[in-house]
C-alpha positions as semicolon CSV with decimal commas, in nm:
position;residue;x (nm);y (nm);z (nm)
1;X;4,011;2,888;-6,914
2;X;4,218;2,967;-6,549
3;X;4,582;3,023;-6,666
4;X;4,885;3,061;-6,356
5;X;5,143;3,244;-6,435
6;X;5,493;3,200;-6,333
7;X;5,761;2,946;-6,297
8;X;5,793;2,651;-6,139
9;X;6,074;2,629;-5,949
10;X;5,853;2,848;-5,691
11;X;5,748;2,734;-5,397
12;X;5,417;2,948;-5,402
13;X;5,407;2,877;-5,767
14;X;5,363;2,478;-5,656
15;X;5,131;2,574;-5,423
16;X;4,853;2,728;-5,628
17;X;4,966;2,503;-5,904
18;X;4,881;2,152;-5,637
19;X;4,555;2,326;-5,516
20;X;4,427;2,362;-5,890
21;X;4,558;2,015;-5,945
22;X;4,388;1,862;-5,639
23;X;4,072;2,043;-5,677
24;X;4,001;1,896;-6,057
25;X;4,010;2,268;-6,195
26;X;4,069;2,259;-6,588
27;X;4,395;2,527;-6,649
28;X;4,685;2,651;-6,820
29;X;5,065;2,709;-6,725
30;X;5,173;3,003;-6,832
31;X;5,558;3,137;-6,800
32;X;5,639;3,479;-6,598
33;X;5,944;3,573;-6,519
34;X;5,958;3,743;-6,226
35;X;6,288;3,889;-6,290
36;X;6,163;4,104;-6,524
37;X;5,896;4,283;-6,328
38;X;5,816;4,540;-6,558
39;X;5,643;4,326;-6,838
40;X;5,386;4,175;-6,561
41;X;5,357;4,478;-6,401
42;X;4,969;4,513;-6,527
43;X;4,893;4,199;-6,410
44;X;5,058;4,145;-6,055
45;X;5,106;4,499;-5,912
46;X;5,447;4,423;-5,676
47;X;5,610;4,236;-5,989
48;X;5,581;3,866;-5,833
49;X;5,435;3,590;-5,922
50;X;5,237;3,358;-5,940
51;X;4,952;3,509;-6,038
52;X;4,649;3,409;-6,214
53;X;4,443;3,522;-6,569
54;X;4,079;3,518;-6,484
55;X;3,737;3,586;-6,718
56;X;3,705;3,882;-6,463
57;X;4,093;4,005;-6,461
58;X;4,482;3,920;-6,319
59;X;4,449;3,792;-5,978
60;X;4,784;3,789;-5,757
61;X;4,894;3,692;-5,417
62;X;4,939;3,262;-5,347
63;X;4,721;3,304;-5,036
64;X;4,448;3,563;-5,200
65;X;4,453;3,327;-5,479
66;X;4,432;2,971;-5,270
67;X;4,063;3,074;-5,095
68;X;3,976;3,263;-5,459
69;X;4,000;2,870;-5,625
70;X;3,807;2,750;-5,263
71;X;3,519;2,961;-5,344
72;X;3,448;3,009;-5,693
73;X;3,493;2,623;-5,733
74;X;3,354;2,467;-5,394
75;X;3,405;2,092;-5,563
76;X;3,648;1,905;-5,393
77;X;3,697;2,178;-5,090
78;X;4,033;2,191;-4,965
79;X;3,939;2,406;-4,620
80;X;3,697;2,262;-4,372
81;X;3,426;2,369;-4,336
82;X;3,371;2,471;-3,972
83;X;3,479;2,854;-3,915
84;X;3,720;2,797;-3,602
85;X;3,926;2,494;-3,861
86;X;3,883;2,646;-4,153
87;X;4,096;2,957;-3,931
88;X;4,357;2,688;-3,828
89;X;4,401;2,564;-4,140
90;X;4,446;2,919;-4,236
91;X;4,709;2,962;-3,921
92;X;4,908;2,683;-4,001
93;X;4,994;2,798;-4,357
94;X;5,036;3,202;-4,289
95;X;5,299;3,095;-3,963
96;X;5,500;2,918;-4,137
97;X;5,506;3,112;-4,457
98;X;5,595;3,418;-4,237
99;X;5,826;3,255;-3,937
100;X;6,031;3,022;-4,140
101;X;6,002;3,096;-4,520
102;X;6,003;3,378;-4,532
103;X;6,274;3,379;-4,292
104;X;6,517;3,129;-4,504
105;X;6,442;3,259;-4,810
106;X;6,726;3,532;-4,713
107;X;7,004;3,242;-4,791
108;X;6,810;3,198;-5,112
109;X;7,052;3,367;-5,288
110;X;7,396;3,168;-5,201
111;X;7,209;2,863;-5,095
112;X;7,072;2,849;-5,456
113;X;7,248;3,128;-5,675
114;X;7,614;3,171;-5,663
115;X;7,539;3,440;-5,410
116;X;7,651;3,536;-5,034
117;X;7,528;3,553;-4,686
118;X;7,702;3,734;-4,423
119;X;7,773;3,525;-4,132
120;X;7,591;3,783;-3,928
121;X;7,256;3,698;-4,129
122;X;7,343;3,365;-4,110
123;X;7,330;3,351;-3,785
124;X;7,028;3,562;-3,759
125;X;6,837;3,373;-3,975
126;X;6,947;3,000;-3,832
127;X;6,793;3,177;-3,466
128;X;6,471;3,319;-3,642
129;X;6,430;2,963;-3,837
130;X;6,408;2,814;-3,461
131;X;6,212;2,997;-3,337
132;X;5,952;2,979;-3,582
133;X;5,980;2,648;-3,610
134;X;5,880;2,576;-3,249
135;X;5,627;2,801;-3,365
136;X;5,457;2,605;-3,630
137;X;5,568;2,224;-3,396
138;X;5,304;2,374;-3,161
139;X;5,071;2,438;-3,409
140;X;5,091;2,148;-3,659
141;X;4,976;1,811;-3,546
142;X;5,065;1,532;-3,856
143;X;4,790;1,302;-3,770
144;X;4,842;1,241;-4,103
145;X;4,805;1,537;-4,316
146;X;4,965;1,882;-4,113
147;X;4,619;2,038;-4,040
148;X;4,469;1,718;-3,911
149;X;4,248;1,383;-4,057
150;X;4,235;1,508;-4,383
151;X;4,418;1,688;-4,655
152;X;4,357;2,033;-4,693
153;X;4,496;2,347;-4,836
154;X;4,753;2,397;-4,583
155;X;4,900;2,072;-4,736
156;X;4,932;2,211;-5,082
157;X;5,064;2,573;-4,948
158;X;5,327;2,389;-4,693
159;X;5,459;2,059;-4,877
160;X;5,685;2,321;-5,161
161;X;5,770;2,538;-4,915
162;X;5,950;2,262;-4,668
163;X;6,173;2,120;-4,978
164;X;6,344;2,433;-5,003
165;X;6,370;2,465;-4,663
166;X;6,543;2,138;-4,652
167;X;6,770;2,237;-4,946
168;X;6,825;2,530;-4,800
169;X;6,960;2,526;-4,462
170;X;7,155;2,164;-4,571
171;X;7,377;2,399;-4,788
172;X;7,455;2,672;-4,566
173;X;7,482;2,494;-4,185
174;X;7,546;2,111;-4,338
175;X;7,239;2,032;-4,120
176;X;6,847;1,972;-4,251
177;X;6,637;2,209;-4,059
178;X;6,329;2,010;-4,176
179;X;6,404;1,729;-3,890
180;X;6,339;1,974;-3,648
181;X;6,013;1,996;-3,784
182;X;5,810;1,761;-3,567
183;X;5,614;1,447;-3,806
184;X;5,784;1,575;-4,160
185;X;6,010;1,323;-4,272
186;X;5,657;1,088;-4,199
187;X;5,472;1,318;-4,363
188;X;5,679;1,400;-4,668
189;X;5,704;1,033;-4,751
190;X;5,317;1,065;-4,776
191;X;5,306;1,315;-4,933
192;X;5,536;1,174;-5,206
193;X;5,282;0,923;-5,328
194;X;5,041;1,178;-5,380
195;X;4,969;1,108;-5,808
196;X;4,901;1,484;-5,801
197;X;5,231;1,574;-5,570
198;X;5,427;1,346;-5,822
199;X;5,311;1,594;-6,084
200;X;5,422;1,862;-5,948
201;X;5,806;1,716;-5,833
202;X;5,843;1,611;-6,145
203;X;5,767;1,961;-6,329
204;X;5,973;2,139;-6,078
205;X;6,241;1,883;-6,118
206;X;6,272;1,966;-6,472
207;X;6,187;2,347;-6,488
208;X;6,480;2,348;-6,213
209;X;6,689;2,180;-6,451
210;X;6,580;2,359;-6,728
211;X;6,688;2,722;-6,617
212;X;7,052;2,575;-6,475
213;X;7,099;2,470;-6,760
214;X;7,070;2,830;-6,969
215;X;7,285;2,999;-6,714
């Protein structure tokens, strides 16, 4: 059986977990701590989570994992069959992850873990987040799903990161930058009514409580 390794606080872990649930793939979860990189380098060459353990060996990088799962388990497809629309789905994921999530990640230390970010970093990140969201808004459809009228891998990938964008920017800037994503408010309400999203959210909340209880 496939094993999903990582921990449920990670948006990239939850991206893969939601795909597994939505596609109806049997899997087990196995804890892997990204702060203990040496222990996981044999499975994830950069020591990152999540990674997947399969009967053919380990697989790392969340987007690679999503595409492997789509090809290896074609039931309940989460990518469009048309090559261009499939590419547009990937484009949405890549734009948000590279131009928004990766940028706001520079704030996570202060926003969530008691660290600090300089005023210069905060100003630079704020400007770049705005630029990234503007680009994403030119692509996203939210009609009602992010890529159009059907639920896709883009929804699985972006829903967990939307929540982190919202939380981090409220804590650092006193402003919810998710509100700058056109259509995000109604979209998040719709997503949170999905049973598998509810499960992932509940598991994430429990993991967060357990993590901070140990600190």
